[in-house]
GROMACS .gro file of C-alpha atoms in nm:
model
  354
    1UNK     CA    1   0.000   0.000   0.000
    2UNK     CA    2   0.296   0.228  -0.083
    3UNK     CA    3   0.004   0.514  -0.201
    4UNK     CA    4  -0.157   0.500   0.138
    5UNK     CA    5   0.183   0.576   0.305
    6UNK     CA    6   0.215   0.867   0.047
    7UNK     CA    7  -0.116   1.001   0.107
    8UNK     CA    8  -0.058   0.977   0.468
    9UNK     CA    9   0.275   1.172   0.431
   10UNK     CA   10   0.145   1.465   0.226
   11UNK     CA   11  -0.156   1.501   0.445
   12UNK     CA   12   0.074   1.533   0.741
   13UNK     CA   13   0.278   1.770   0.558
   14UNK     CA   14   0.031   1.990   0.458
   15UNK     CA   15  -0.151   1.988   0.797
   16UNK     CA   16   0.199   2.120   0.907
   17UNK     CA   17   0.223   2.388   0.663
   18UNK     CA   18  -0.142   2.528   0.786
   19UNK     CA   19  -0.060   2.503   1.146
   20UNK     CA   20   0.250   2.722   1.074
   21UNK     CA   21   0.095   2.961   0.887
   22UNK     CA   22  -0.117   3.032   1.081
   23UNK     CA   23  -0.453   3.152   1.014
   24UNK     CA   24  -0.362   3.306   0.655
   25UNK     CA   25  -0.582   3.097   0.436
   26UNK     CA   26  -0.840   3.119   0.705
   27UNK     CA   27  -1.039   3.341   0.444
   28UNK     CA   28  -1.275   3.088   0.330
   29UNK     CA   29  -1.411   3.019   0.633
   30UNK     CA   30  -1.409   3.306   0.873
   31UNK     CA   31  -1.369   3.677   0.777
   32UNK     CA   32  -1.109   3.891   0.875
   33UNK     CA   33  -1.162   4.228   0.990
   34UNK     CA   34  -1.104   4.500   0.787
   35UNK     CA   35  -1.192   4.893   0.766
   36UNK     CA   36  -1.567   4.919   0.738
   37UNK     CA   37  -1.677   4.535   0.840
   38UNK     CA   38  -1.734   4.381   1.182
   39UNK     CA   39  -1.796   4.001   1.270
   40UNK     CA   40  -2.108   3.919   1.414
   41UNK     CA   41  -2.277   3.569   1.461
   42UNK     CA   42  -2.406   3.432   1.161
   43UNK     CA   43  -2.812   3.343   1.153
   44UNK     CA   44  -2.797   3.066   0.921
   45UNK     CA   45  -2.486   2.869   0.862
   46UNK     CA   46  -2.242   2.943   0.575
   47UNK     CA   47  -1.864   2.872   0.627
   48UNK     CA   48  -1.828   3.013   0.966
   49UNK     CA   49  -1.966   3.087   1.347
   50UNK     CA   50  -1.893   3.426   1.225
   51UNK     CA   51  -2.002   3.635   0.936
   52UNK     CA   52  -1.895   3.953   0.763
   53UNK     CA   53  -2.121   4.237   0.814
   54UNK     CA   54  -2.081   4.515   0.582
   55UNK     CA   55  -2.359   4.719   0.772
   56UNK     CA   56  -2.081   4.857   1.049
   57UNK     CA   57  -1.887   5.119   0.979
   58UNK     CA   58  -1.557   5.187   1.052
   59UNK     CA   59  -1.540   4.973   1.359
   60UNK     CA   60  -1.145   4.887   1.347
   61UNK     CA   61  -1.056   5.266   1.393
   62UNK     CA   62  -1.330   5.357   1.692
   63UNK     CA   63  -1.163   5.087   1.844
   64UNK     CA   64  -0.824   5.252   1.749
   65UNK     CA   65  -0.682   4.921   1.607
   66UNK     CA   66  -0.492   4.920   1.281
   67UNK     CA   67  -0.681   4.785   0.912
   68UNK     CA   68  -0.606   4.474   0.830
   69UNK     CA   69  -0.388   4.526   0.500
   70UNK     CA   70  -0.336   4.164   0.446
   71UNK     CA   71  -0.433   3.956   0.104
   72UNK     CA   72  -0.634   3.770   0.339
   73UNK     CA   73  -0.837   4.059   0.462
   74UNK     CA   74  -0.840   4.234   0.130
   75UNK     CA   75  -0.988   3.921   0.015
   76UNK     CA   76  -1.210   3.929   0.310
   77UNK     CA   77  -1.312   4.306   0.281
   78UNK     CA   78  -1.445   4.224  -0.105
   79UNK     CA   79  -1.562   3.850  -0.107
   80UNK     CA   80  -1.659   3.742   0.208
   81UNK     CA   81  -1.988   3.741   0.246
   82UNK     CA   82  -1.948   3.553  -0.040
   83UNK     CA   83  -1.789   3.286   0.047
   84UNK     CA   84  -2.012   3.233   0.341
   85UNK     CA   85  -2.344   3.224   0.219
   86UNK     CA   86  -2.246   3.052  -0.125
   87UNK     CA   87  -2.279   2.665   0.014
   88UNK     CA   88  -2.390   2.514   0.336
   89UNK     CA   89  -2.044   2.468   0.582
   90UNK     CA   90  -1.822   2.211   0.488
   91UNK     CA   91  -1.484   2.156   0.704
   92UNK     CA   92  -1.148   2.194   0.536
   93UNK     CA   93  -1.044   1.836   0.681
   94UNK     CA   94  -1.349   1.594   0.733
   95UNK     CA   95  -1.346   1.191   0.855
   96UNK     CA   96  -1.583   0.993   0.797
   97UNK     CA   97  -1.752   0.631   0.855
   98UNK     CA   98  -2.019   0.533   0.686
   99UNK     CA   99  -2.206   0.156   0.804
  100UNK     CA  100  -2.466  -0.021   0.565
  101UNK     CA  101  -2.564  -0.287   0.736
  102UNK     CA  102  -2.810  -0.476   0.493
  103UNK     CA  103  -2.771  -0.454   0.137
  104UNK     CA  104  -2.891  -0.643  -0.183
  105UNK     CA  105  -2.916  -0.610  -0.539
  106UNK     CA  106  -3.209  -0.688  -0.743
  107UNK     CA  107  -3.283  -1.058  -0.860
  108UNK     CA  108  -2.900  -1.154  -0.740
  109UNK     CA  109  -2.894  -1.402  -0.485
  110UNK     CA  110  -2.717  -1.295  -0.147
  111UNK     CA  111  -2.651  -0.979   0.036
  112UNK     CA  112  -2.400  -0.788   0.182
  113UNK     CA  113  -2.306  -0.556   0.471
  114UNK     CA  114  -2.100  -0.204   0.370
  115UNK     CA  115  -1.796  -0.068   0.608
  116UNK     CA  116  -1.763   0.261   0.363
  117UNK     CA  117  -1.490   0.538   0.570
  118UNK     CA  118  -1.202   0.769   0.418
  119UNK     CA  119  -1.033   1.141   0.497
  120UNK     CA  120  -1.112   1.456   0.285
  121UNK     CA  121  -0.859   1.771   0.273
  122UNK     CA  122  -0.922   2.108   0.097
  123UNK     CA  123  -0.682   2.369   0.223
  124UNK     CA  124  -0.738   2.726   0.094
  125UNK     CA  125  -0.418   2.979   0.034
  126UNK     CA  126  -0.463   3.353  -0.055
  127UNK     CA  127  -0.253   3.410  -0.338
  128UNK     CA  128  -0.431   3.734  -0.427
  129UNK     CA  129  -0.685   3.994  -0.271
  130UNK     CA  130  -0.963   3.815  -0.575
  131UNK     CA  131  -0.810   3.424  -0.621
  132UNK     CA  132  -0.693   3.134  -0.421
  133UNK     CA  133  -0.584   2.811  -0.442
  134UNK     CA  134  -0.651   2.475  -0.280
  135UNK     CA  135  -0.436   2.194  -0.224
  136UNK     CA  136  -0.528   1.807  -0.046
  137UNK     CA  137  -0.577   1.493  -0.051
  138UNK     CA  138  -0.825   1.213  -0.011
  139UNK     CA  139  -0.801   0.850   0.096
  140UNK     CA  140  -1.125   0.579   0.183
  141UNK     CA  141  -1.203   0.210   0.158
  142UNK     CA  142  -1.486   0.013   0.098
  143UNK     CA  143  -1.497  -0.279   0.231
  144UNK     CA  144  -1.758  -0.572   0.164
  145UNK     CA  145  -1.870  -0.883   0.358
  146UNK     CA  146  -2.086  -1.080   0.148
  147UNK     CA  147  -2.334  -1.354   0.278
  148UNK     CA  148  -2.507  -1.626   0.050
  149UNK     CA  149  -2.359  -1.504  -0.303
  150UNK     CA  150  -2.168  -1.759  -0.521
  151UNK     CA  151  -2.023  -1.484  -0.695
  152UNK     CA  152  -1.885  -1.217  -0.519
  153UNK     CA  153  -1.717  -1.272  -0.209
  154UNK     CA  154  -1.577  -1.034   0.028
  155UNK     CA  155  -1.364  -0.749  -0.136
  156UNK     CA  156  -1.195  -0.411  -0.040
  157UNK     CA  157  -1.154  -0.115  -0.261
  158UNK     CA  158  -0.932   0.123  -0.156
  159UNK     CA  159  -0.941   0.536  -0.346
  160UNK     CA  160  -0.672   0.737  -0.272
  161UNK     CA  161  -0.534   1.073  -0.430
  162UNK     CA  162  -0.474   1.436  -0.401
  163UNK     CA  163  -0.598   1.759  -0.476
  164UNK     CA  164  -0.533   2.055  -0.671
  165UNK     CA  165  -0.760   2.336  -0.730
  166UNK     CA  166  -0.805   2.754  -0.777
  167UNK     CA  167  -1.083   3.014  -0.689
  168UNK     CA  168  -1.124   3.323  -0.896
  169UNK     CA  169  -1.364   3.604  -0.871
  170UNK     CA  170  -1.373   3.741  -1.217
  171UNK     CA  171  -1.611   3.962  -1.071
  172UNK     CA  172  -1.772   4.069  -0.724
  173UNK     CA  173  -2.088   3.850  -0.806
  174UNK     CA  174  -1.879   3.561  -0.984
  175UNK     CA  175  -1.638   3.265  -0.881
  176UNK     CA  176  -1.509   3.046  -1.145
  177UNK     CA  177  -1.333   2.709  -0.955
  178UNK     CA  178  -1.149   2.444  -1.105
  179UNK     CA  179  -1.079   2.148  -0.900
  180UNK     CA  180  -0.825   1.874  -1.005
  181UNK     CA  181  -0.879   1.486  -0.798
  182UNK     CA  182  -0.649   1.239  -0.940
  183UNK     CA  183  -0.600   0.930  -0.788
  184UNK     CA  184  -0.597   0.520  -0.775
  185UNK     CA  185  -0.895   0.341  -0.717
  186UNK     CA  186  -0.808  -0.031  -0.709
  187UNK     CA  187  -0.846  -0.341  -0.515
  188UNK     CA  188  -0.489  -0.312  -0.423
  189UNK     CA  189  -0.415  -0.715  -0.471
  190UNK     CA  190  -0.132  -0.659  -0.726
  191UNK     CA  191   0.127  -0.335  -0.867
  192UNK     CA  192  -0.036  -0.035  -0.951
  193UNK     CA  193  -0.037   0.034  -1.325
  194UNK     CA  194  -0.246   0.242  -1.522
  195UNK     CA  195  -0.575   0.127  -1.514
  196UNK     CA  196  -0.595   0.180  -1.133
  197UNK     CA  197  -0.597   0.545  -1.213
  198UNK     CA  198  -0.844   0.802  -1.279
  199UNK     CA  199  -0.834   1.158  -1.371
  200UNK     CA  200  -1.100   1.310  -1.177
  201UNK     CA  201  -1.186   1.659  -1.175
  202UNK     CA  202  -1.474   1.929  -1.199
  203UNK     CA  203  -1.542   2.270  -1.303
  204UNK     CA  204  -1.780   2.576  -1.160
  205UNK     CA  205  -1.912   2.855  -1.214
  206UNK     CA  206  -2.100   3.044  -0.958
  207UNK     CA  207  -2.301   3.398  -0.996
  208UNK     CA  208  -2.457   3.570  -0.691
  209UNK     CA  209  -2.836   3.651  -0.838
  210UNK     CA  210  -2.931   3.839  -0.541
  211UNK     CA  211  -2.796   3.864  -0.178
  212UNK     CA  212  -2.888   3.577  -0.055
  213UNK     CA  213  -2.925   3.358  -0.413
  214UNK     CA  214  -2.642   3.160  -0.547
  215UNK     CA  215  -2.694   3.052  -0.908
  216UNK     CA  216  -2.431   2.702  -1.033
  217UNK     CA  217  -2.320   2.604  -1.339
  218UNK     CA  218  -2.024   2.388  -1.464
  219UNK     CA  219  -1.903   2.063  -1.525
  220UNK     CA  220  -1.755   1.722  -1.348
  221UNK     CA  221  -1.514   1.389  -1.431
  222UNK     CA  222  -1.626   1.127  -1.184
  223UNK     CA  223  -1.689   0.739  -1.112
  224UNK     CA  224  -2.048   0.765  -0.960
  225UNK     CA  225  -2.252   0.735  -1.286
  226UNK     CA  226  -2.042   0.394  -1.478
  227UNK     CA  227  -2.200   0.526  -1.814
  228UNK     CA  228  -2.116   0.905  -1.820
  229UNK     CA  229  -1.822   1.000  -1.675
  230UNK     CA  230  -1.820   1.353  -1.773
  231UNK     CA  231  -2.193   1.553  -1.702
  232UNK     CA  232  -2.283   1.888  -1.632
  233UNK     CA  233  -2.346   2.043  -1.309
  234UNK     CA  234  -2.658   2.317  -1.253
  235UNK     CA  235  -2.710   2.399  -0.897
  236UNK     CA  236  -2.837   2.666  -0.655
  237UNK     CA  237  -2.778   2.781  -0.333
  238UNK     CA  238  -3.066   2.997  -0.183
  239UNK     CA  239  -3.148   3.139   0.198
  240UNK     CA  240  -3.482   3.239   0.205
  241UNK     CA  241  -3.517   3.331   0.545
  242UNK     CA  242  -3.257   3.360   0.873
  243UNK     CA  243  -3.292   2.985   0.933
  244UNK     CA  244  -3.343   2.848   0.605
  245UNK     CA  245  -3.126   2.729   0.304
  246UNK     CA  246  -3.146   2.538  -0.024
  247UNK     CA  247  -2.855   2.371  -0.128
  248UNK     CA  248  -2.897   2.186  -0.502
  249UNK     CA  249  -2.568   2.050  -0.701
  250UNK     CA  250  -2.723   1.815  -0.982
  251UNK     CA  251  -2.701   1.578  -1.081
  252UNK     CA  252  -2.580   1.450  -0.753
  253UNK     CA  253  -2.697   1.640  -0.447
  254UNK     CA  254  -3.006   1.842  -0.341
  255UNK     CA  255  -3.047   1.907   0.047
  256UNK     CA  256  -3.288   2.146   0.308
  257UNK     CA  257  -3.157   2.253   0.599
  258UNK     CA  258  -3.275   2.426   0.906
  259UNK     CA  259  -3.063   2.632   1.158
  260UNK     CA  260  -3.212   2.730   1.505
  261UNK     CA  261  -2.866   2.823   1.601
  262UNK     CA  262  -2.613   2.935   1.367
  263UNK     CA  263  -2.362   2.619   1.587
  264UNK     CA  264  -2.652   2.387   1.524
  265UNK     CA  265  -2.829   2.286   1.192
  266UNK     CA  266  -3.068   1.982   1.025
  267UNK     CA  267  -3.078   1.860   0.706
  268UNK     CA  268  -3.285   1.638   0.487
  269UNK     CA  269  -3.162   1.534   0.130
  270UNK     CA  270  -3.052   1.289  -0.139
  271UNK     CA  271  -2.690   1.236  -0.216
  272UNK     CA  272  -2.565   1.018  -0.545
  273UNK     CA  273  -2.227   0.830  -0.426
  274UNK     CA  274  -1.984   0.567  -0.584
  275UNK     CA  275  -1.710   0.495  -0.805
  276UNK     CA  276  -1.543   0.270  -1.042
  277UNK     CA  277  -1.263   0.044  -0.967
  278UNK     CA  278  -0.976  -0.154  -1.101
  279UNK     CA  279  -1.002  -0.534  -0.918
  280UNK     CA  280  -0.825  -0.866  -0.998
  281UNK     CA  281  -0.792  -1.257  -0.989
  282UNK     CA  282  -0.640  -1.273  -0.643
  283UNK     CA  283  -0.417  -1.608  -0.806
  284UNK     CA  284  -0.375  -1.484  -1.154
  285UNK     CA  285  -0.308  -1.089  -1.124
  286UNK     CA  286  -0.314  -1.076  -1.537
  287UNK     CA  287  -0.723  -1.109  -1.500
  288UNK     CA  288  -0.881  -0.798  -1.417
  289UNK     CA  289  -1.196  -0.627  -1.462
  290UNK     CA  290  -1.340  -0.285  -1.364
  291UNK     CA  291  -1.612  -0.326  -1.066
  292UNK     CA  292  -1.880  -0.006  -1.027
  293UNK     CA  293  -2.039   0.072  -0.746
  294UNK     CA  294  -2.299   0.318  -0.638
  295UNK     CA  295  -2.588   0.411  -0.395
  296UNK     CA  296  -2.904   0.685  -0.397
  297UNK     CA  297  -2.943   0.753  -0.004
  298UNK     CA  298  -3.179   0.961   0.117
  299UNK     CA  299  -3.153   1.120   0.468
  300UNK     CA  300  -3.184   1.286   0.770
  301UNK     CA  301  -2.906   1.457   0.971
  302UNK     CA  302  -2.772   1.697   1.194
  303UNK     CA  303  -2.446   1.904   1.242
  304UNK     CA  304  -2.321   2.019   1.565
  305UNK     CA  305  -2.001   2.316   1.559
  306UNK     CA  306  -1.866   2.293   1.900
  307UNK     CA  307  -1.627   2.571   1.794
  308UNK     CA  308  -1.504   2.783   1.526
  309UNK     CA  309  -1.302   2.474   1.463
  310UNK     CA  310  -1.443   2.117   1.526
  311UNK     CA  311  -1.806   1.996   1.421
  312UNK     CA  312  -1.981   1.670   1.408
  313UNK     CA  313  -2.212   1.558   1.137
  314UNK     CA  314  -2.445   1.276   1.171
  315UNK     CA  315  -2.678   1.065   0.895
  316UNK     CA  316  -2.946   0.788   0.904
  317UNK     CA  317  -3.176   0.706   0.633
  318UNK     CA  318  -3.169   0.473   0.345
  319UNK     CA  319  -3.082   0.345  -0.013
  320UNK     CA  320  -3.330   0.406  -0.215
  321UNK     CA  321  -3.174   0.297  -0.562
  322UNK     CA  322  -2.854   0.267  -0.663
  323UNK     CA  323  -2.653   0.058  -0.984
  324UNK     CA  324  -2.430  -0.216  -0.888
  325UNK     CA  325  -2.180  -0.396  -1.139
  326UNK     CA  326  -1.941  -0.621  -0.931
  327UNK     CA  327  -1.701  -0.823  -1.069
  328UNK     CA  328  -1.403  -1.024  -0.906
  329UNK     CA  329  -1.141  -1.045  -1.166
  330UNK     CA  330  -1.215  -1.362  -1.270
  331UNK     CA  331  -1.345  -1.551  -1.553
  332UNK     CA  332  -1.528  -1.825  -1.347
  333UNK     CA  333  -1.790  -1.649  -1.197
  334UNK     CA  334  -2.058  -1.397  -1.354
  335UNK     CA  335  -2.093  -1.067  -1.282
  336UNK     CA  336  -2.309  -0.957  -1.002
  337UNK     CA  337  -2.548  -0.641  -1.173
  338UNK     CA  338  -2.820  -0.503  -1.079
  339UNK     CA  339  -3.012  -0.203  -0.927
  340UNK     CA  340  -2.981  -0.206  -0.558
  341UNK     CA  341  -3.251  -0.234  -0.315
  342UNK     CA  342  -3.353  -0.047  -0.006
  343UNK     CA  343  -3.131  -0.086   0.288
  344UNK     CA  344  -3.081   0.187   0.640
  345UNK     CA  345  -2.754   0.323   0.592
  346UNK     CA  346  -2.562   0.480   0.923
  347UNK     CA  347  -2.272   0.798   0.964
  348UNK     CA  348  -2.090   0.977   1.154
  349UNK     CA  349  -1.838   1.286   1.048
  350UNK     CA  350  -1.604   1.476   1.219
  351UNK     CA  351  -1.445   1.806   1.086
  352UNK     CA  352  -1.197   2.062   1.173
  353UNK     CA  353  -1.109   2.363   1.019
  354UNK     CA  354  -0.802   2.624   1.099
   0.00000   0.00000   0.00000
């Protein structure tokens, strides 16, 4: 697992180079204050606990302290609001496990149970007062124990990659983002060559409509959908009242949420997951085959920020479709295919941001 180890090492590494600098790339998540903004707590959840108000005036020099000069609260003086109201929060480094403890696909005999987990990073660096990058890195397994099926046994897929992206306002009321993910998806029973790798990546465009209406529009490379890898995206982000958001990304998300307290919100959606990977004969490594996987879950959750770092996120609901091709590598067995059928699904999250 020599791309585990790596993806450990460069998550480490870049943990390290946040931690040093401080809170420079901060931005994204929690304004800065600069001449004419203060920070006051946000009434529905964006990025942050706090939120740029551009109502104050000049509160940095009554208090006789000095402007904040820096890119990142040049960046924050222009773009933060933003920033904050364009998606619902989502942690720079999030962990998560997901449990599916019943699952079976149509008209195939057997079932299965579903240990899904993995580590997302998305670090944010001002390189100028109307751009940033990202850098970071991802890593999960799935792994499958299968009861009653003659042909597929149990199996664990592993993902792993990094992450390269930029944010540009071309405007004040538009962000272009590009956002490169490539990475291995395998079985990991043999070398890694070149069908183990994908080159994942997505595109978007966002305009803000009104103050409190995010309009989306791009494009994405992904495993979730076996016969389309590349699709569009169209999505919006809207906050019709204090407590209330809309958050759609299609084709893959679409999600309501309700915050009482901007360090406590609920949510009720429908998320599109899976991926396509590269598995093998475990005795003859020369026989391989691509295996797809994916689920339609629809849930309920909840998101708790104990602080202006660490939250926790938790899900229940259930499958409600989902397209299943798995194949073991080998040329004795058929391949199991089928649409999947409705099964609870469990997780938990954890996230922290700098």
């Amino acid at each position: 697992m020599h791309y585990v180890n790596a993806y450990i090492l460069l998550t480490a590494s870049l943990c390290a180079t946040a931690m040093a600098q401080g809170r420079t790339f901060d931005g994204l998540q929690a304004p800065a204050k600069s001449p004419g903004t203060s920070l006051t707590t946000v009434d529905v959840s964006g990025s942050s606990l706090e939120h740029f108000d551009p109502r104050a005036e000049n509160s940095l020099e009554l208090q006789g302290q000095d402007p904040d000069y820096s890119m990142r609260g040049m960046f924050q003086q222009h773009h933060g609001e933003f920033m904050l109201k364009r998606e619902r929060y989502d942690p720079m480094i999030e962990t998560r496990g997901q449990y599916l403890p019943h699952m079976e696909i149509l008209n195939e005999p057997g079932s299965m149970q579903l240990l899904n987990w993995g580590s997302d990073v998305e670090l944010p660096f001002m390189v100028a007062t109307d751009g940033y990058i990202t850098v970071g890195g991802y890593f999960g397994e799935r792994r499958y124990l299968s009861k009653g099926s003659s042909n597929f046994g149990d199996e664990k897929l592993y993902e792993a990659g990094i992450k390269a992206g930029f944010g540009v306002f071309l405007d004040e009321n538009l962000l272009l983002e590009g956002l490169a993910t490539p990475g291995y998806f395998t079985d990991n029973d043999s070398t890694l060559t070149r069908n183990d790798f994908k080159m994942y990546g997505k595109v978007l465009l966002t305009y803000r409509a009104d103050e409190n209406l995010f309009l989306k529009v791009g494009a994405r490379s992904n495993g979730i959908f076996s016969d389309y890898e590349i699709l569009p995206y169209l999505g919006v982000s809207w906050q019709p009242t204090d407590t209330f958001r809309i958050d759609v990304l299609l084709p893959e998300k679409a999600e309501l949420s309700l915050w009482p307290d901007p360090s406590f919100g609920m949510m009720l959606g429908c998320e599109i997951q899976g991926n396509e990977y590269r598995v093998r004969d475990a005795t003859d490594h020369s026989v391989q085959a691509d295996l797809h996987v994916q689920e339609v879950i629809l849930y309920v959750g909840a998101i708790w920020r104990f602080s202006e770092f660490t939250s926790l996120l938790t899900r229940v609901g259930s499958t409600v479709a989902g397209d299943y091709k798995l194949d073991d590598g080998t040329n004795t067995t058929d391949t199991v295919k089928g649409p999947l059928e409705p099964g609870l699904f469990l997780e938990l999250s954890f996230g922290i941001d700098f």
